[in-house]
Amino acid sequence: INFDHSDEDNGALTIELPVGFSSDEFGIIEFHVDAYSEEEYRADAGMVGLEMPSDMEVVGMVYDIQFETSDGEEIAETDKPVDLSFSYDSQSLAQKGISPLALKMYHWNTAGVWEAVEGSTVLPNENKVVASVSEFSPYTLMGDYVCNDGLDNDGDGKIDYPVDPGCSSLNDGSEVNVVVNNSVGVGG
């Protein structure tokens, strides 16, 4: 069983369920995914403190993945992993100042915080971030701004804020050094 949801720019989600996953054998009968913008999710969830990490940018939608048994009981996790794949648009990320290599899949964990999904992998040639998960909760794709991604994006040998002079903060979208010419001509 596959689920696909498209987003205009980034964060489109594909879910691949193992064969026989939604069957009486596993007790999973109903499967649904609600897609929200970051703002809609926080408002709809009615949760205080649902802020995303301050040095990260949500890329696309937040997907609330839910599985239920035939008697309506929610299933929070399973021993049979489900494959998630978020797609992204490189040009859209560049406009936001996010490096594709710094993308990570996150989920809202049982402790009530956004947590990076272990084993989340960026496939830059396919413009995807993939992971196998066994917990069912809200998931989203987040990226570090280039001044906080651990990479030397401008090739000057200096990495991120405050070391790279092109970065004015952790949330800066460019490591490029701005050269200002303040020379004053003397006329005669």
PDB file of N, CA and C in Angstrom, residues 81-163:
ATOM      1  N   PRO A  81       8.456  -1.992  10.367  1.00  0.00           N
ATOM      2  CA  PRO A  81       8.703  -0.609   9.929  1.00  0.00           C
ATOM      3  C   PRO A  81       7.977  -0.218   8.647  1.00  0.00           C
ATOM      4  N   VAL A  82       7.664   1.061   8.587  1.00  0.00           N
ATOM      5  CA  VAL A  82       7.015   1.690   7.441  1.00  0.00           C
ATOM      6  C   VAL A  82       8.042   2.634   6.820  1.00  0.00           C
ATOM      7  N   ASP A  83       8.145   2.655   5.497  1.00  0.00           N
ATOM      8  CA  ASP A  83       9.102   3.532   4.814  1.00  0.00           C
ATOM      9  C   ASP A  83       8.453   4.872   4.492  1.00  0.00           C
ATOM     10  N   LEU A  84       9.096   5.951   4.963  1.00  0.00           N
ATOM     11  CA  LEU A  84       8.653   7.311   4.661  1.00  0.00           C
ATOM     12  C   LEU A  84       9.666   7.955   3.730  1.00  0.00           C
ATOM     13  N   SER A  85       9.171   8.756   2.793  1.00  0.00           N
ATOM     14  CA  SER A  85      10.033   9.473   1.863  1.00  0.00           C
ATOM     15  C   SER A  85       9.473  10.878   1.656  1.00  0.00           C
ATOM     16  N   PHE A  86      10.242  11.885   2.055  1.00  0.00           N
ATOM     17  CA  PHE A  86       9.883  13.281   1.817  1.00  0.00           C
ATOM     18  C   PHE A  86      10.677  13.772   0.615  1.00  0.00           C
ATOM     19  N   SER A  87      10.013  14.414  -0.330  1.00  0.00           N
ATOM     20  CA  SER A  87      10.726  15.019  -1.452  1.00  0.00           C
ATOM     21  C   SER A  87      10.916  16.503  -1.191  1.00  0.00           C
ATOM     22  N   TYR A  88      11.884  17.094  -1.879  1.00  0.00           N
ATOM     23  CA  TYR A  88      12.141  18.528  -1.731  1.00  0.00           C
ATOM     24  C   TYR A  88      12.576  19.116  -3.063  1.00  0.00           C
ATOM     25  N   ASP A  89      12.461  20.425  -3.175  1.00  0.00           N
ATOM     26  CA  ASP A  89      12.868  21.158  -4.363  1.00  0.00           C
ATOM     27  C   ASP A  89      14.127  21.958  -4.022  1.00  0.00           C
ATOM     28  N   SER A  90      15.237  21.657  -4.681  1.00  0.00           N
ATOM     29  CA  SER A  90      16.527  22.298  -4.373  1.00  0.00           C
ATOM     30  C   SER A  90      16.482  23.807  -4.540  1.00  0.00           C
ATOM     31  N   GLN A  91      15.823  24.290  -5.583  1.00  0.00           N
ATOM     32  CA  GLN A  91      15.760  25.733  -5.814  1.00  0.00           C
ATOM     33  C   GLN A  91      14.981  26.436  -4.715  1.00  0.00           C
ATOM     34  N   SER A  92      13.880  25.850  -4.279  1.00  0.00           N
ATOM     35  CA  SER A  92      13.097  26.436  -3.199  1.00  0.00           C
ATOM     36  C   SER A  92      13.905  26.478  -1.901  1.00  0.00           C
ATOM     37  N   LEU A  93      14.677  25.413  -1.635  1.00  0.00           N
ATOM     38  CA  LEU A  93      15.524  25.392  -0.449  1.00  0.00           C
ATOM     39  C   LEU A  93      16.586  26.480  -0.521  1.00  0.00           C
ATOM     40  N   ALA A  94      17.196  26.653  -1.685  1.00  0.00           N
ATOM     41  CA  ALA A  94      18.234  27.674  -1.846  1.00  0.00           C
ATOM     42  C   ALA A  94      17.667  29.068  -1.574  1.00  0.00           C
ATOM     43  N   GLN A  95      16.435  29.316  -2.023  1.00  0.00           N
ATOM     44  CA  GLN A  95      15.808  30.613  -1.772  1.00  0.00           C
ATOM     45  C   GLN A  95      15.573  30.852  -0.286  1.00  0.00           C
ATOM     46  N   LYS A  96      15.361  29.767   0.484  1.00  0.00           N
ATOM     47  CA  LYS A  96      15.154  29.882   1.929  1.00  0.00           C
ATOM     48  C   LYS A  96      16.477  29.876   2.694  1.00  0.00           C
ATOM     49  N   GLY A  97      17.589  29.606   1.984  1.00  0.00           N
ATOM     50  CA  GLY A  97      18.890  29.548   2.655  1.00  0.00           C
ATOM     51  C   GLY A  97      19.122  28.249   3.401  1.00  0.00           C
ATOM     52  N   ILE A  98      18.599  27.142   2.843  1.00  0.00           N
ATOM     53  CA  ILE A  98      18.738  25.833   3.483  1.00  0.00           C
ATOM     54  C   ILE A  98      19.526  24.909   2.559  1.00  0.00           C
ATOM     55  N   SER A  99      20.526  24.253   3.113  1.00  0.00           N
ATOM     56  CA  SER A  99      21.313  23.283   2.366  1.00  0.00           C
ATOM     57  C   SER A  99      20.577  21.948   2.333  1.00  0.00           C
ATOM     58  N   PRO A 100      20.379  21.338   1.158  1.00  0.00           N
ATOM     59  CA  PRO A 100      19.719  20.030   1.102  1.00  0.00           C
ATOM     60  C   PRO A 100      20.430  18.970   1.958  1.00  0.00           C
ATOM     61  N   LEU A 101      21.746  19.054   2.051  1.00  0.00           N
ATOM     62  CA  LEU A 101      22.491  18.062   2.825  1.00  0.00           C
ATOM     63  C   LEU A 101      22.231  18.170   4.323  1.00  0.00           C
ATOM     64  N   ALA A 102      21.635  19.273   4.757  1.00  0.00           N
ATOM     65  CA  ALA A 102      21.334  19.476   6.178  1.00  0.00           C
ATOM     66  C   ALA A 102      19.882  19.135   6.517  1.00  0.00           C
ATOM     67  N   LEU A 103      19.128  18.582   5.572  1.00  0.00           N
ATOM     68  CA  LEU A 103      17.737  18.212   5.838  1.00  0.00           C
ATOM     69  C   LEU A 103      17.676  16.979   6.737  1.00  0.00           C
ATOM     70  N   LYS A 104      16.658  16.954   7.599  1.00  0.00           N
ATOM     71  CA  LYS A 104      16.421  15.811   8.466  1.00  0.00           C
ATOM     72  C   LYS A 104      14.917  15.615   8.614  1.00  0.00           C
ATOM     73  N   MET A 105      14.522  14.371   8.764  1.00  0.00           N
ATOM     74  CA  MET A 105      13.142  14.049   9.058  1.00  0.00           C
ATOM     75  C   MET A 105      12.978  14.117  10.576  1.00  0.00           C
ATOM     76  N   TYR A 106      11.879  14.724  11.033  1.00  0.00           N
ATOM     77  CA  TYR A 106      11.587  14.859  12.461  1.00  0.00           C
ATOM     78  C   TYR A 106      10.211  14.286  12.761  1.00  0.00           C
ATOM     79  N   HIS A 107      10.026  13.835  14.013  1.00  0.00           N
ATOM     80  CA  HIS A 107       8.690  13.419  14.460  1.00  0.00           C
ATOM     81  C   HIS A 107       8.444  13.944  15.863  1.00  0.00           C
ATOM     82  N   TRP A 108       7.157  14.082  16.189  1.00  0.00           N
ATOM     83  CA  TRP A 108       6.724  14.535  17.503  1.00  0.00           C
ATOM     84  C   TRP A 108       6.740  13.300  18.383  1.00  0.00           C
ATOM     85  N   ASN A 109       7.698  13.220  19.326  1.00  0.00           N
ATOM     86  CA  ASN A 109       7.873  11.986  20.089  1.00  0.00           C
ATOM     87  C   ASN A 109       6.967  11.916  21.319  1.00  0.00           C
ATOM     88  N   THR A 110       7.045  10.808  22.025  1.00  0.00           N
ATOM     89  CA  THR A 110       6.173  10.585  23.181  1.00  0.00           C
ATOM     90  C   THR A 110       6.489  11.511  24.348  1.00  0.00           C
ATOM     91  N   ALA A 111       7.685  12.112  24.349  1.00  0.00           N
ATOM     92  CA  ALA A 111       8.045  13.077  25.395  1.00  0.00           C
ATOM     93  C   ALA A 111       7.502  14.471  25.083  1.00  0.00           C
ATOM     94  N   GLY A 112       6.898  14.633  23.898  1.00  0.00           N
ATOM     95  CA  GLY A 112       6.300  15.915  23.536  1.00  0.00           C
ATOM     96  C   GLY A 112       7.267  16.926  22.963  1.00  0.00           C
ATOM     97  N   VAL A 113       8.269  16.442  22.233  1.00  0.00           N
ATOM     98  CA  VAL A 113       9.212  17.337  21.549  1.00  0.00           C
ATOM     99  C   VAL A 113       9.502  16.811  20.150  1.00  0.00           C
ATOM    100  N   TRP A 114       9.906  17.728  19.268  1.00  0.00           N
ATOM    101  CA  TRP A 114      10.324  17.325  17.924  1.00  0.00           C
ATOM    102  C   TRP A 114      11.697  16.678  18.028  1.00  0.00           C
ATOM    103  N   GLU A 115      11.834  15.496  17.442  1.00  0.00           N
ATOM    104  CA  GLU A 115      13.065  14.719  17.528  1.00  0.00           C
ATOM    105  C   GLU A 115      13.463  14.259  16.129  1.00  0.00           C
ATOM    106  N   ALA A 116      14.771  14.350  15.825  1.00  0.00           N
ATOM    107  CA  ALA A 116      15.265  13.864  14.537  1.00  0.00           C
ATOM    108  C   ALA A 116      15.047  12.353  14.464  1.00  0.00           C
ATOM    109  N   VAL A 117      14.594  11.880  13.312  1.00  0.00           N
ATOM    110  CA  VAL A 117      14.356  10.452  13.111  1.00  0.00           C
ATOM    111  C   VAL A 117      15.697   9.770  12.881  1.00  0.00           C
ATOM    112  N   GLU A 118      15.990   8.792  13.717  1.00  0.00           N
ATOM    113  CA  GLU A 118      17.236   8.041  13.591  1.00  0.00           C
ATOM    114  C   GLU A 118      17.246   7.311  12.247  1.00  0.00           C
ATOM    115  N   GLY A 119      18.359   7.407  11.541  1.00  0.00           N
ATOM    116  CA  GLY A 119      18.474   6.744  10.244  1.00  0.00           C
ATOM    117  C   GLY A 119      17.906   7.543   9.088  1.00  0.00           C
ATOM    118  N   SER A 120      17.465   8.763   9.353  1.00  0.00           N
ATOM    119  CA  SER A 120      16.975   9.650   8.296  1.00  0.00           C
ATOM    120  C   SER A 120      18.136   9.953   7.351  1.00  0.00           C
ATOM    121  N   THR A 121      17.942   9.722   6.052  1.00  0.00           N
ATOM    122  CA  THR A 121      19.027   9.835   5.078  1.00  0.00           C
ATOM    123  C   THR A 121      18.623  10.740   3.923  1.00  0.00           C
ATOM    124  N   VAL A 122      19.514  11.668   3.558  1.00  0.00           N
ATOM    125  CA  VAL A 122      19.292  12.537   2.401  1.00  0.00           C
ATOM    126  C   VAL A 122      19.811  11.829   1.159  1.00  0.00           C
ATOM    127  N   LEU A 123      18.968  11.765   0.117  1.00  0.00           N
ATOM    128  CA  LEU A 123      19.363  11.228  -1.187  1.00  0.00           C
ATOM    129  C   LEU A 123      19.383  12.401  -2.161  1.00  0.00           C
ATOM    130  N   PRO A 124      20.525  13.146  -2.225  1.00  0.00           N
ATOM    131  CA  PRO A 124      20.560  14.389  -2.996  1.00  0.00           C
ATOM    132  C   PRO A 124      20.294  14.215  -4.492  1.00  0.00           C
ATOM    133  N   ASN A 125      20.653  13.079  -5.071  1.00  0.00           N
ATOM    134  CA  ASN A 125      20.402  12.863  -6.502  1.00  0.00           C
ATOM    135  C   ASN A 125      18.934  12.624  -6.812  1.00  0.00           C
ATOM    136  N   GLU A 126      18.166  12.272  -5.786  1.00  0.00           N
ATOM    137  CA  GLU A 126      16.727  12.029  -5.962  1.00  0.00           C
ATOM    138  C   GLU A 126      15.872  13.123  -5.327  1.00  0.00           C
ATOM    139  N   ASN A 127      16.520  14.103  -4.663  1.00  0.00           N
ATOM    140  CA  ASN A 127      15.817  15.167  -3.937  1.00  0.00           C
ATOM    141  C   ASN A 127      14.819  14.589  -2.937  1.00  0.00           C
ATOM    142  N   LYS A 128      15.309  13.637  -2.124  1.00  0.00           N
ATOM    143  CA  LYS A 128      14.462  12.969  -1.131  1.00  0.00           C
ATOM    144  C   LYS A 128      15.208  12.796   0.179  1.00  0.00           C
ATOM    145  N   VAL A 129      14.424  12.715   1.251  1.00  0.00           N
ATOM    146  CA  VAL A 129      14.920  12.302   2.556  1.00  0.00           C
ATOM    147  C   VAL A 129      14.080  11.088   2.945  1.00  0.00           C
ATOM    148  N   VAL A 130      14.742   9.974   3.283  1.00  0.00           N
ATOM    149  CA  VAL A 130      14.031   8.720   3.536  1.00  0.00           C
ATOM    150  C   VAL A 130      14.381   8.169   4.917  1.00  0.00           C
ATOM    151  N   ALA A 131      13.455   7.387   5.468  1.00  0.00           N
ATOM    152  CA  ALA A 131      13.681   6.691   6.742  1.00  0.00           C
ATOM    153  C   ALA A 131      12.638   5.595   6.896  1.00  0.00           C
ATOM    154  N   SER A 132      12.996   4.574   7.655  1.00  0.00           N
ATOM    155  CA  SER A 132      12.044   3.544   8.067  1.00  0.00           C
ATOM    156  C   SER A 132      11.658   3.846   9.500  1.00  0.00           C
ATOM    157  N   VAL A 133      10.368   3.870   9.781  1.00  0.00           N
ATOM    158  CA  VAL A 133       9.883   4.227  11.117  1.00  0.00           C
ATOM    159  C   VAL A 133       8.903   3.170  11.624  1.00  0.00           C
ATOM    160  N   SER A 134       8.825   3.076  12.939  1.00  0.00           N
ATOM    161  CA  SER A 134       7.858   2.153  13.532  1.00  0.00           C
ATOM    162  C   SER A 134       6.933   2.867  14.513  1.00  0.00           C
ATOM    163  N   GLU A 135       7.170   4.175  14.736  1.00  0.00           N
ATOM    164  CA  GLU A 135       6.289   4.985  15.575  1.00  0.00           C
ATOM    165  C   GLU A 135       5.392   5.818  14.675  1.00  0.00           C
ATOM    166  N   PHE A 136       4.141   5.978  15.078  1.00  0.00           N
ATOM    167  CA  PHE A 136       3.193   6.745  14.283  1.00  0.00           C
ATOM    168  C   PHE A 136       2.801   7.999  15.049  1.00  0.00           C
ATOM    169  N   SER A 137       3.123   9.121  14.458  1.00  0.00           N
ATOM    170  CA  SER A 137       2.927  10.423  15.086  1.00  0.00           C
ATOM    171  C   SER A 137       3.051  11.464  13.980  1.00  0.00           C
ATOM    172  N   PRO A 138       3.016  12.736  14.322  1.00  0.00           N
ATOM    173  CA  PRO A 138       3.287  13.759  13.310  1.00  0.00           C
ATOM    174  C   PRO A 138       4.749  13.696  12.849  1.00  0.00           C
ATOM    175  N   TYR A 139       4.953  13.829  11.541  1.00  0.00           N
ATOM    176  CA  TYR A 139       6.290  13.849  10.929  1.00  0.00           C
ATOM    177  C   TYR A 139       6.393  15.072  10.037  1.00  0.00           C
ATOM    178  N   THR A 140       7.606  15.594   9.922  1.00  0.00           N
ATOM    179  CA  THR A 140       7.867  16.689   9.001  1.00  0.00           C
ATOM    180  C   THR A 140       9.331  16.673   8.597  1.00  0.00           C
ATOM    181  N   LEU A 141       9.639  17.479   7.612  1.00  0.00           N
ATOM    182  CA  LEU A 141      11.004  17.640   7.134  1.00  0.00           C
ATOM    183  C   LEU A 141      11.488  19.004   7.591  1.00  0.00           C
ATOM    184  N   MET A 142      12.672  19.050   8.217  1.00  0.00           N
ATOM    185  CA  MET A 142      13.248  20.317   8.656  1.00  0.00           C
ATOM    186  C   MET A 142      14.673  20.423   8.142  1.00  0.00           C
ATOM    187  N   GLY A 143      15.101  21.666   7.980  1.00  0.00           N
ATOM    188  CA  GLY A 143      16.464  21.900   7.524  1.00  0.00           C
ATOM    189  C   GLY A 143      17.139  22.997   8.313  1.00  0.00           C
ATOM    190  N   ASP A 144      18.442  22.839   8.475  1.00  0.00           N
ATOM    191  CA  ASP A 144      19.251  23.885   9.095  1.00  0.00           C
ATOM    192  C   ASP A 144      19.533  24.961   8.068  1.00  0.00           C
ATOM    193  N   TYR A 145      19.558  26.208   8.528  1.00  0.00           N
ATOM    194  CA  TYR A 145      20.006  27.289   7.665  1.00  0.00           C
ATOM    195  C   TYR A 145      21.489  27.076   7.385  1.00  0.00           C
ATOM    196  N   VAL A 146      21.983  27.584   6.259  1.00  0.00           N
ATOM    197  CA  VAL A 146      23.369  27.332   5.867  1.00  0.00           C
ATOM    198  C   VAL A 146      24.376  27.817   6.904  1.00  0.00           C
ATOM    199  N   CYS A 147      24.030  28.788   7.727  1.00  0.00           N
ATOM    200  CA  CYS A 147      24.956  29.265   8.768  1.00  0.00           C
ATOM    201  C   CYS A 147      24.892  28.434  10.039  1.00  0.00           C
ATOM    202  N   ASN A 148      24.186  27.294   9.968  1.00  0.00           N
ATOM    203  CA  ASN A 148      24.083  26.406  11.130  1.00  0.00           C
ATOM    204  C   ASN A 148      24.047  24.939  10.702  1.00  0.00           C
ATOM    205  N   ASP A 149      24.557  24.642   9.493  1.00  0.00           N
ATOM    206  CA  ASP A 149      24.422  23.282   8.975  1.00  0.00           C
ATOM    207  C   ASP A 149      25.680  22.421   9.086  1.00  0.00           C
ATOM    208  N   GLY A 150      26.759  22.980   9.662  1.00  0.00           N
ATOM    209  CA  GLY A 150      27.985  22.199   9.819  1.00  0.00           C
ATOM    210  C   GLY A 150      28.776  22.037   8.542  1.00  0.00           C
ATOM    211  N   LEU A 151      28.438  22.805   7.506  1.00  0.00           N
ATOM    212  CA  LEU A 151      29.118  22.704   6.208  1.00  0.00           C
ATOM    213  C   LEU A 151      29.765  24.035   5.847  1.00  0.00           C
ATOM    214  N   ASP A 152      30.835  23.958   5.062  1.00  0.00           N
ATOM    215  CA  ASP A 152      31.467  25.169   4.530  1.00  0.00           C
ATOM    216  C   ASP A 152      30.831  25.450   3.171  1.00  0.00           C
ATOM    217  N   ASN A 153      29.695  26.110   3.172  1.00  0.00           N
ATOM    218  CA  ASN A 153      28.913  26.306   1.955  1.00  0.00           C
ATOM    219  C   ASN A 153      29.557  27.249   0.942  1.00  0.00           C
ATOM    220  N   ASP A 154      30.396  28.179   1.391  1.00  0.00           N
ATOM    221  CA  ASP A 154      30.993  29.139   0.460  1.00  0.00           C
ATOM    222  C   ASP A 154      32.466  28.850   0.153  1.00  0.00           C
ATOM    223  N   GLY A 155      32.998  27.752   0.690  1.00  0.00           N
ATOM    224  CA  GLY A 155      34.349  27.326   0.347  1.00  0.00           C
ATOM    225  C   GLY A 155      35.470  28.202   0.870  1.00  0.00           C
ATOM    226  N   ASP A 156      35.229  28.985   1.922  1.00  0.00           N
ATOM    227  CA  ASP A 156      36.279  29.865   2.452  1.00  0.00           C
ATOM    228  C   ASP A 156      37.051  29.242   3.615  1.00  0.00           C
ATOM    229  N   GLY A 157      36.777  27.966   3.920  1.00  0.00           N
ATOM    230  CA  GLY A 157      37.480  27.278   4.990  1.00  0.00           C
ATOM    231  C   GLY A 157      36.900  27.548   6.375  1.00  0.00           C
ATOM    232  N   LYS A 158      35.848  28.339   6.447  1.00  0.00           N
ATOM    233  CA  LYS A 158      35.218  28.681   7.726  1.00  0.00           C
ATOM    234  C   LYS A 158      33.788  28.150   7.709  1.00  0.00           C
ATOM    235  N   ILE A 159      33.390  27.586   8.851  1.00  0.00           N
ATOM    236  CA  ILE A 159      32.096  26.916   8.917  1.00  0.00           C
ATOM    237  C   ILE A 159      31.165  27.609   9.897  1.00  0.00           C
ATOM    238  N   ASP A 160      30.051  28.084   9.396  1.00  0.00           N
ATOM    239  CA  ASP A 160      28.910  28.543  10.184  1.00  0.00           C
ATOM    240  C   ASP A 160      29.197  29.714  11.123  1.00  0.00           C
ATOM    241  N   TYR A 161      28.103  30.221  11.678  1.00  0.00           N
ATOM    242  CA  TYR A 161      28.142  31.321  12.640  1.00  0.00           C
ATOM    243  C   TYR A 161      28.700  30.800  13.962  1.00  0.00           C
ATOM    244  N   PRO A 162      29.556  31.468  14.641  1.00  0.00           N
ATOM    245  CA  PRO A 162      30.089  32.811  14.424  1.00  0.00           C
ATOM    246  C   PRO A 162      31.426  32.828  13.698  1.00  0.00           C
ATOM    247  N   VAL A 163      31.932  31.644  13.275  1.00  0.00           N
ATOM    248  CA  VAL A 163      33.265  31.556  12.658  1.00  0.00           C
ATOM    249  C   VAL A 163      33.297  32.154  11.262  1.00  0.00           C
TER     250      VAL A 163
END
